[in-house]
């Protein structure tokens, strides 16, 4: 089985149309307790920013305080869920943000014969963020509050990481069919190494 990864530079539109994380099964099992977190899952990053700002009711100009003002705690932790965003935001450095790990939005026909997946839930989305949701949200919030201007975000696109085996009837797609208008760089082909962190995989490939 081949996994194909492509380095990308995301335009501002692509970045804000990234689809934020999917909901945890534990949140979905108790929707009343996790109503807000469920509302920001599976939607575009620009929509997440809007919802977070509204939920915080913060009227100042410090993006860190937006996250600090949201009192959301999940049953698996006694700490505020946005605490990690506070920590990232306090010392956020775009130059050290690192690459996001993204993939095409899932789009398939469900058991009921109707289209399902992330593309249906967020039709205007660009890519789904598999790793880097929290960093992306913090950066988006800094841009929203005028603390930073958008500067191209680097990403690694996985052609079909969990899609290649046909899980949930997802159709694997070649990198040539990427739905984006960013700059393509350094295509890598990796064989049977997906269990390693992406950075190690890329380095391993280069050593061959």
PDB file of C-alpha atoms in Angstrom:
ATOM      1  CA  UNK A   1       0.000   0.000   0.000  1.00  0.00           C
ATOM      2  CA  UNK A   2       1.369   3.435  -0.940  1.00  0.00           C
ATOM      3  CA  UNK A   3       0.833   6.635   1.012  1.00  0.00           C
ATOM      4  CA  UNK A   4       1.542   9.800  -0.920  1.00  0.00           C
ATOM      5  CA  UNK A   5       2.373  13.032   0.879  1.00  0.00           C
ATOM      6  CA  UNK A   6       2.717  16.438  -0.758  1.00  0.00           C
ATOM      7  CA  UNK A   7       4.048  19.645   0.773  1.00  0.00           C
ATOM      8  CA  UNK A   8       1.693  22.592   0.265  1.00  0.00           C
ATOM      9  CA  UNK A   9       1.505  26.289   0.999  1.00  0.00           C
ATOM     10  CA  UNK A  10      -2.056  27.275   1.919  1.00  0.00           C
ATOM     11  CA  UNK A  11      -3.559  30.518   0.694  1.00  0.00           C
ATOM     12  CA  UNK A  12      -5.460  32.611   3.237  1.00  0.00           C
ATOM     13  CA  UNK A  13      -8.784  31.411   1.846  1.00  0.00           C
ATOM     14  CA  UNK A  14      -7.709  27.780   2.034  1.00  0.00           C
ATOM     15  CA  UNK A  15      -6.459  28.266   5.598  1.00  0.00           C
ATOM     16  CA  UNK A  16      -9.688  29.783   6.916  1.00  0.00           C
ATOM     17  CA  UNK A  17     -11.707  27.121   5.085  1.00  0.00           C
ATOM     18  CA  UNK A  18      -9.842  24.281   6.791  1.00  0.00           C
ATOM     19  CA  UNK A  19     -12.301  21.949   8.505  1.00  0.00           C
ATOM     20  CA  UNK A  20     -11.786  21.761  12.255  1.00  0.00           C
ATOM     21  CA  UNK A  21     -11.538  18.487  14.186  1.00  0.00           C
ATOM     22  CA  UNK A  22     -14.312  15.890  14.259  1.00  0.00           C
ATOM     23  CA  UNK A  23     -16.209  15.302  17.489  1.00  0.00           C
ATOM     24  CA  UNK A  24     -15.032  12.851  20.119  1.00  0.00           C
ATOM     25  CA  UNK A  25     -17.399   9.861  20.589  1.00  0.00           C
ATOM     26  CA  UNK A  26     -17.598  10.729  24.292  1.00  0.00           C
ATOM     27  CA  UNK A  27     -18.883  14.197  23.394  1.00  0.00           C
ATOM     28  CA  UNK A  28     -21.451  12.777  21.003  1.00  0.00           C
ATOM     29  CA  UNK A  29     -22.683  10.365  23.681  1.00  0.00           C
ATOM     30  CA  UNK A  30     -23.544  13.335  25.935  1.00  0.00           C
ATOM     31  CA  UNK A  31     -24.539  16.125  23.545  1.00  0.00           C
ATOM     32  CA  UNK A  32     -26.153  18.317  26.201  1.00  0.00           C
ATOM     33  CA  UNK A  33     -22.931  18.439  28.229  1.00  0.00           C
ATOM     34  CA  UNK A  34     -20.730  19.131  25.215  1.00  0.00           C
ATOM     35  CA  UNK A  35     -23.036  21.322  23.155  1.00  0.00           C
ATOM     36  CA  UNK A  36     -20.481  24.048  22.443  1.00  0.00           C
ATOM     37  CA  UNK A  37     -17.612  21.716  21.561  1.00  0.00           C
ATOM     38  CA  UNK A  38     -19.904  19.799  19.213  1.00  0.00           C
ATOM     39  CA  UNK A  39     -20.866  23.073  17.538  1.00  0.00           C
ATOM     40  CA  UNK A  40     -17.275  23.819  16.522  1.00  0.00           C
ATOM     41  CA  UNK A  41     -16.493  20.325  15.201  1.00  0.00           C
ATOM     42  CA  UNK A  42     -16.610  19.611  11.474  1.00  0.00           C
ATOM     43  CA  UNK A  43     -16.988  23.258  10.453  1.00  0.00           C
ATOM     44  CA  UNK A  44     -14.601  25.710   8.785  1.00  0.00           C
ATOM     45  CA  UNK A  45     -11.889  27.427  10.821  1.00  0.00           C
ATOM     46  CA  UNK A  46     -13.419  30.847  10.138  1.00  0.00           C
ATOM     47  CA  UNK A  47     -16.710  29.580  11.630  1.00  0.00           C
ATOM     48  CA  UNK A  48     -14.864  28.193  14.664  1.00  0.00           C
ATOM     49  CA  UNK A  49     -13.242  31.590  15.266  1.00  0.00           C
ATOM     50  CA  UNK A  50     -16.652  33.284  15.082  1.00  0.00           C
ATOM     51  CA  UNK A  51     -18.258  30.826  17.513  1.00  0.00           C
ATOM     52  CA  UNK A  52     -15.374  30.987  19.993  1.00  0.00           C
ATOM     53  CA  UNK A  53     -15.401  34.794  20.060  1.00  0.00           C
ATOM     54  CA  UNK A  54     -19.176  34.831  20.593  1.00  0.00           C
ATOM     55  CA  UNK A  55     -18.972  32.208  23.354  1.00  0.00           C
ATOM     56  CA  UNK A  56     -16.245  34.113  25.212  1.00  0.00           C
ATOM     57  CA  UNK A  57     -18.126  37.446  25.158  1.00  0.00           C
ATOM     58  CA  UNK A  58     -14.685  39.095  25.382  1.00  0.00           C
ATOM     59  CA  UNK A  59     -14.666  42.723  24.245  1.00  0.00           C
ATOM     60  CA  UNK A  60     -10.950  43.490  24.409  1.00  0.00           C
ATOM     61  CA  UNK A  61      -8.170  43.127  21.840  1.00  0.00           C
ATOM     62  CA  UNK A  62      -6.072  40.294  23.295  1.00  0.00           C
ATOM     63  CA  UNK A  63      -6.685  36.977  21.485  1.00  0.00           C
ATOM     64  CA  UNK A  64      -5.331  35.011  24.459  1.00  0.00           C
ATOM     65  CA  UNK A  65      -8.110  36.372  26.669  1.00  0.00           C
ATOM     66  CA  UNK A  66     -10.722  35.035  24.227  1.00  0.00           C
ATOM     67  CA  UNK A  67      -9.644  31.495  25.050  1.00  0.00           C
ATOM     68  CA  UNK A  68      -9.215  32.261  28.752  1.00  0.00           C
ATOM     69  CA  UNK A  69     -12.813  33.505  28.974  1.00  0.00           C
ATOM     70  CA  UNK A  70     -14.393  30.229  27.830  1.00  0.00           C
ATOM     71  CA  UNK A  71     -15.261  27.875  30.664  1.00  0.00           C
ATOM     72  CA  UNK A  72     -15.620  24.532  28.891  1.00  0.00           C
ATOM     73  CA  UNK A  73     -14.561  21.352  30.684  1.00  0.00           C
ATOM     74  CA  UNK A  74     -14.905  17.803  29.344  1.00  0.00           C
ATOM     75  CA  UNK A  75     -15.594  14.788  31.533  1.00  0.00           C
ATOM     76  CA  UNK A  76     -12.178  13.326  30.726  1.00  0.00           C
ATOM     77  CA  UNK A  77     -10.351  16.293  32.246  1.00  0.00           C
ATOM     78  CA  UNK A  78     -10.785  18.730  35.122  1.00  0.00           C
ATOM     79  CA  UNK A  79      -8.978  21.428  33.173  1.00  0.00           C
ATOM     80  CA  UNK A  80     -10.632  23.915  30.795  1.00  0.00           C
ATOM     81  CA  UNK A  81     -10.580  22.511  27.254  1.00  0.00           C
ATOM     82  CA  UNK A  82      -9.224  25.800  25.870  1.00  0.00           C
ATOM     83  CA  UNK A  83      -6.361  25.901  28.374  1.00  0.00           C
ATOM     84  CA  UNK A  84      -3.944  24.564  25.747  1.00  0.00           C
ATOM     85  CA  UNK A  85      -4.981  27.396  23.433  1.00  0.00           C
ATOM     86  CA  UNK A  86      -4.174  29.920  26.159  1.00  0.00           C
ATOM     87  CA  UNK A  87      -0.687  28.442  26.532  1.00  0.00           C
ATOM     88  CA  UNK A  88      -0.043  28.386  22.782  1.00  0.00           C
ATOM     89  CA  UNK A  89      -1.429  31.896  22.305  1.00  0.00           C
ATOM     90  CA  UNK A  90       0.671  33.478  25.051  1.00  0.00           C
ATOM     91  CA  UNK A  91       3.921  32.690  23.261  1.00  0.00           C
ATOM     92  CA  UNK A  92       2.700  32.121  19.703  1.00  0.00           C
ATOM     93  CA  UNK A  93       5.381  32.479  17.038  1.00  0.00           C
ATOM     94  CA  UNK A  94       4.268  31.980  13.444  1.00  0.00           C
ATOM     95  CA  UNK A  95       7.809  31.104  12.371  1.00  0.00           C
ATOM     96  CA  UNK A  96       7.737  28.152  14.788  1.00  0.00           C
ATOM     97  CA  UNK A  97       4.169  27.081  14.031  1.00  0.00           C
ATOM     98  CA  UNK A  98       5.236  24.038  12.049  1.00  0.00           C
ATOM     99  CA  UNK A  99       3.362  22.202   9.307  1.00  0.00           C
ATOM    100  CA  UNK A 100      -0.284  21.192   9.531  1.00  0.00           C
ATOM    101  CA  UNK A 101      -1.186  17.660   8.512  1.00  0.00           C
ATOM    102  CA  UNK A 102      -4.224  17.740   6.221  1.00  0.00           C
ATOM    103  CA  UNK A 103      -6.222  15.505   3.890  1.00  0.00           C
ATOM    104  CA  UNK A 104      -9.117  15.813   1.428  1.00  0.00           C
ATOM    105  CA  UNK A 105     -12.579  15.960   2.944  1.00  0.00           C
ATOM    106  CA  UNK A 106     -14.334  12.607   3.123  1.00  0.00           C
ATOM    107  CA  UNK A 107     -17.220  12.271   0.679  1.00  0.00           C
ATOM    108  CA  UNK A 108     -19.098   9.007   0.281  1.00  0.00           C
ATOM    109  CA  UNK A 109     -22.522   7.428  -0.034  1.00  0.00           C
ATOM    110  CA  UNK A 110     -23.858   6.246   3.317  1.00  0.00           C
ATOM    111  CA  UNK A 111     -25.877   3.160   4.094  1.00  0.00           C
ATOM    112  CA  UNK A 112     -29.063   5.121   3.474  1.00  0.00           C
ATOM    113  CA  UNK A 113     -27.953   5.859  -0.087  1.00  0.00           C
ATOM    114  CA  UNK A 114     -27.397   9.558   0.620  1.00  0.00           C
ATOM    115  CA  UNK A 115     -24.133  11.447   0.447  1.00  0.00           C
ATOM    116  CA  UNK A 116     -22.318  11.721   3.765  1.00  0.00           C
ATOM    117  CA  UNK A 117     -18.974  12.735   5.197  1.00  0.00           C
ATOM    118  CA  UNK A 118     -17.155  15.988   5.878  1.00  0.00           C
ATOM    119  CA  UNK A 119     -17.807  17.404   2.405  1.00  0.00           C
ATOM    120  CA  UNK A 120     -21.544  17.248   2.979  1.00  0.00           C
ATOM    121  CA  UNK A 121     -21.262  18.760   6.473  1.00  0.00           C
ATOM    122  CA  UNK A 122     -18.957  21.552   5.341  1.00  0.00           C
ATOM    123  CA  UNK A 123     -19.385  21.972   1.550  1.00  0.00           C
ATOM    124  CA  UNK A 124     -17.184  25.065   1.419  1.00  0.00           C
ATOM    125  CA  UNK A 125     -14.297  23.434   3.264  1.00  0.00           C
ATOM    126  CA  UNK A 126     -10.838  23.126   1.695  1.00  0.00           C
ATOM    127  CA  UNK A 127      -9.127  20.314   3.638  1.00  0.00           C
ATOM    128  CA  UNK A 128      -9.595  18.474   6.934  1.00  0.00           C
ATOM    129  CA  UNK A 129      -6.969  19.072   9.639  1.00  0.00           C
ATOM    130  CA  UNK A 130      -5.698  15.786  11.058  1.00  0.00           C
ATOM    131  CA  UNK A 131      -2.945  17.369  13.124  1.00  0.00           C
ATOM    132  CA  UNK A 132      -2.521  21.019  14.074  1.00  0.00           C
ATOM    133  CA  UNK A 133      -6.096  22.088  14.890  1.00  0.00           C
ATOM    134  CA  UNK A 134      -5.123  23.971  18.036  1.00  0.00           C
ATOM    135  CA  UNK A 135      -2.166  25.793  16.467  1.00  0.00           C
ATOM    136  CA  UNK A 136      -4.318  26.724  13.484  1.00  0.00           C
ATOM    137  CA  UNK A 137      -7.083  28.114  15.686  1.00  0.00           C
ATOM    138  CA  UNK A 138      -4.660  30.227  17.712  1.00  0.00           C
ATOM    139  CA  UNK A 139      -3.095  31.663  14.550  1.00  0.00           C
ATOM    140  CA  UNK A 140      -6.530  32.362  13.079  1.00  0.00           C
ATOM    141  CA  UNK A 141      -7.534  34.182  16.273  1.00  0.00           C
ATOM    142  CA  UNK A 142      -4.381  36.347  16.185  1.00  0.00           C
ATOM    143  CA  UNK A 143      -5.231  37.297  12.602  1.00  0.00           C
ATOM    144  CA  UNK A 144      -8.856  37.992  13.563  1.00  0.00           C
ATOM    145  CA  UNK A 145      -7.740  40.442  16.267  1.00  0.00           C
ATOM    146  CA  UNK A 146      -5.226  42.160  13.997  1.00  0.00           C
ATOM    147  CA  UNK A 147      -2.178  41.004  15.936  1.00  0.00           C
ATOM    148  CA  UNK A 148      -0.733  39.314  12.852  1.00  0.00           C
ATOM    149  CA  UNK A 149      -1.179  39.375   9.104  1.00  0.00           C
ATOM    150  CA  UNK A 150      -1.691  36.152   7.239  1.00  0.00           C
ATOM    151  CA  UNK A 151       1.533  34.550   6.061  1.00  0.00           C
ATOM    152  CA  UNK A 152       1.391  31.293   4.085  1.00  0.00           C
ATOM    153  CA  UNK A 153       0.861  28.247   6.272  1.00  0.00           C
ATOM    154  CA  UNK A 154       2.841  25.144   5.354  1.00  0.00           C
ATOM    155  CA  UNK A 155       1.011  21.841   5.288  1.00  0.00           C
ATOM    156  CA  UNK A 156       1.618  18.204   4.462  1.00  0.00           C
ATOM    157  CA  UNK A 157      -1.241  16.686   2.518  1.00  0.00           C
ATOM    158  CA  UNK A 158      -1.837  12.949   2.941  1.00  0.00           C
ATOM    159  CA  UNK A 159      -3.373  11.514  -0.205  1.00  0.00           C
ATOM    160  CA  UNK A 160      -5.436   8.926   1.629  1.00  0.00           C
ATOM    161  CA  UNK A 161      -3.899   8.024   4.997  1.00  0.00           C
ATOM    162  CA  UNK A 162      -6.790   6.065   6.468  1.00  0.00           C
ATOM    163  CA  UNK A 163      -8.663   6.150   3.199  1.00  0.00           C
ATOM    164  CA  UNK A 164      -6.280   3.969   1.227  1.00  0.00           C
ATOM    165  CA  UNK A 165      -7.699   0.745   2.672  1.00  0.00           C
ATOM    166  CA  UNK A 166     -11.250   1.750   1.747  1.00  0.00           C
ATOM    167  CA  UNK A 167     -12.429   2.421   5.309  1.00  0.00           C
ATOM    168  CA  UNK A 168     -16.060   3.631   5.325  1.00  0.00           C
ATOM    169  CA  UNK A 169     -16.095   3.482   1.515  1.00  0.00           C
ATOM    170  CA  UNK A 170     -13.876   6.536   1.191  1.00  0.00           C
ATOM    171  CA  UNK A 171     -12.439   6.842  -2.304  1.00  0.00           C
ATOM    172  CA  UNK A 172      -8.640   7.319  -2.356  1.00  0.00           C
ATOM    173  CA  UNK A 173      -7.553  10.306  -4.433  1.00  0.00           C
ATOM    174  CA  UNK A 174      -4.290  11.003  -6.207  1.00  0.00           C
ATOM    175  CA  UNK A 175      -2.331  14.121  -5.278  1.00  0.00           C
ATOM    176  CA  UNK A 176      -2.938  15.451  -8.807  1.00  0.00           C
ATOM    177  CA  UNK A 177      -6.617  15.868  -7.902  1.00  0.00           C
ATOM    178  CA  UNK A 178      -6.022  18.026  -4.822  1.00  0.00           C
ATOM    179  CA  UNK A 179      -8.779  20.588  -4.333  1.00  0.00           C
ATOM    180  CA  UNK A 180      -6.625  23.641  -3.745  1.00  0.00           C
ATOM    181  CA  UNK A 181      -4.833  26.449  -5.535  1.00  0.00           C
ATOM    182  CA  UNK A 182      -1.689  26.508  -3.411  1.00  0.00           C
ATOM    183  CA  UNK A 183       1.896  25.828  -4.386  1.00  0.00           C
ATOM    184  CA  UNK A 184       2.871  22.168  -4.766  1.00  0.00           C
ATOM    185  CA  UNK A 185       6.306  21.172  -3.489  1.00  0.00           C
ATOM    186  CA  UNK A 186       8.449  18.062  -3.017  1.00  0.00           C
ATOM    187  CA  UNK A 187       6.124  15.120  -3.580  1.00  0.00           C
ATOM    188  CA  UNK A 188       7.079  12.100  -1.432  1.00  0.00           C
ATOM    189  CA  UNK A 189       6.003   8.490  -1.859  1.00  0.00           C
ATOM    190  CA  UNK A 190       6.124   6.355   1.290  1.00  0.00           C
ATOM    191  CA  UNK A 191       5.503   2.636   1.521  1.00  0.00           C
ATOM    192  CA  UNK A 192       4.071   0.922   4.635  1.00  0.00           C
ATOM    193  CA  UNK A 193       5.450   3.488   7.087  1.00  0.00           C
ATOM    194  CA  UNK A 194       2.358   5.324   8.200  1.00  0.00           C
ATOM    195  CA  UNK A 195       2.701   4.378  11.881  1.00  0.00           C
ATOM    196  CA  UNK A 196       5.700   6.702  12.256  1.00  0.00           C
ATOM    197  CA  UNK A 197       5.300  10.469  12.858  1.00  0.00           C
ATOM    198  CA  UNK A 198       5.139  12.325   9.563  1.00  0.00           C
ATOM    199  CA  UNK A 199       8.406  14.202  10.189  1.00  0.00           C
ATOM    200  CA  UNK A 200      10.272  10.938  10.701  1.00  0.00           C
ATOM    201  CA  UNK A 201       8.647   9.466   7.601  1.00  0.00           C
ATOM    202  CA  UNK A 202       9.822  12.331   5.405  1.00  0.00           C
ATOM    203  CA  UNK A 203      13.368  12.106   6.798  1.00  0.00           C
ATOM    204  CA  UNK A 204      13.375   8.354   6.342  1.00  0.00           C
ATOM    205  CA  UNK A 205      12.365   8.775   2.713  1.00  0.00           C
ATOM    206  CA  UNK A 206      15.125  11.321   2.071  1.00  0.00           C
ATOM    207  CA  UNK A 207      17.799   8.972   3.395  1.00  0.00           C
ATOM    208  CA  UNK A 208      16.984   6.295   0.827  1.00  0.00           C
TER     209      UNK A 208
END
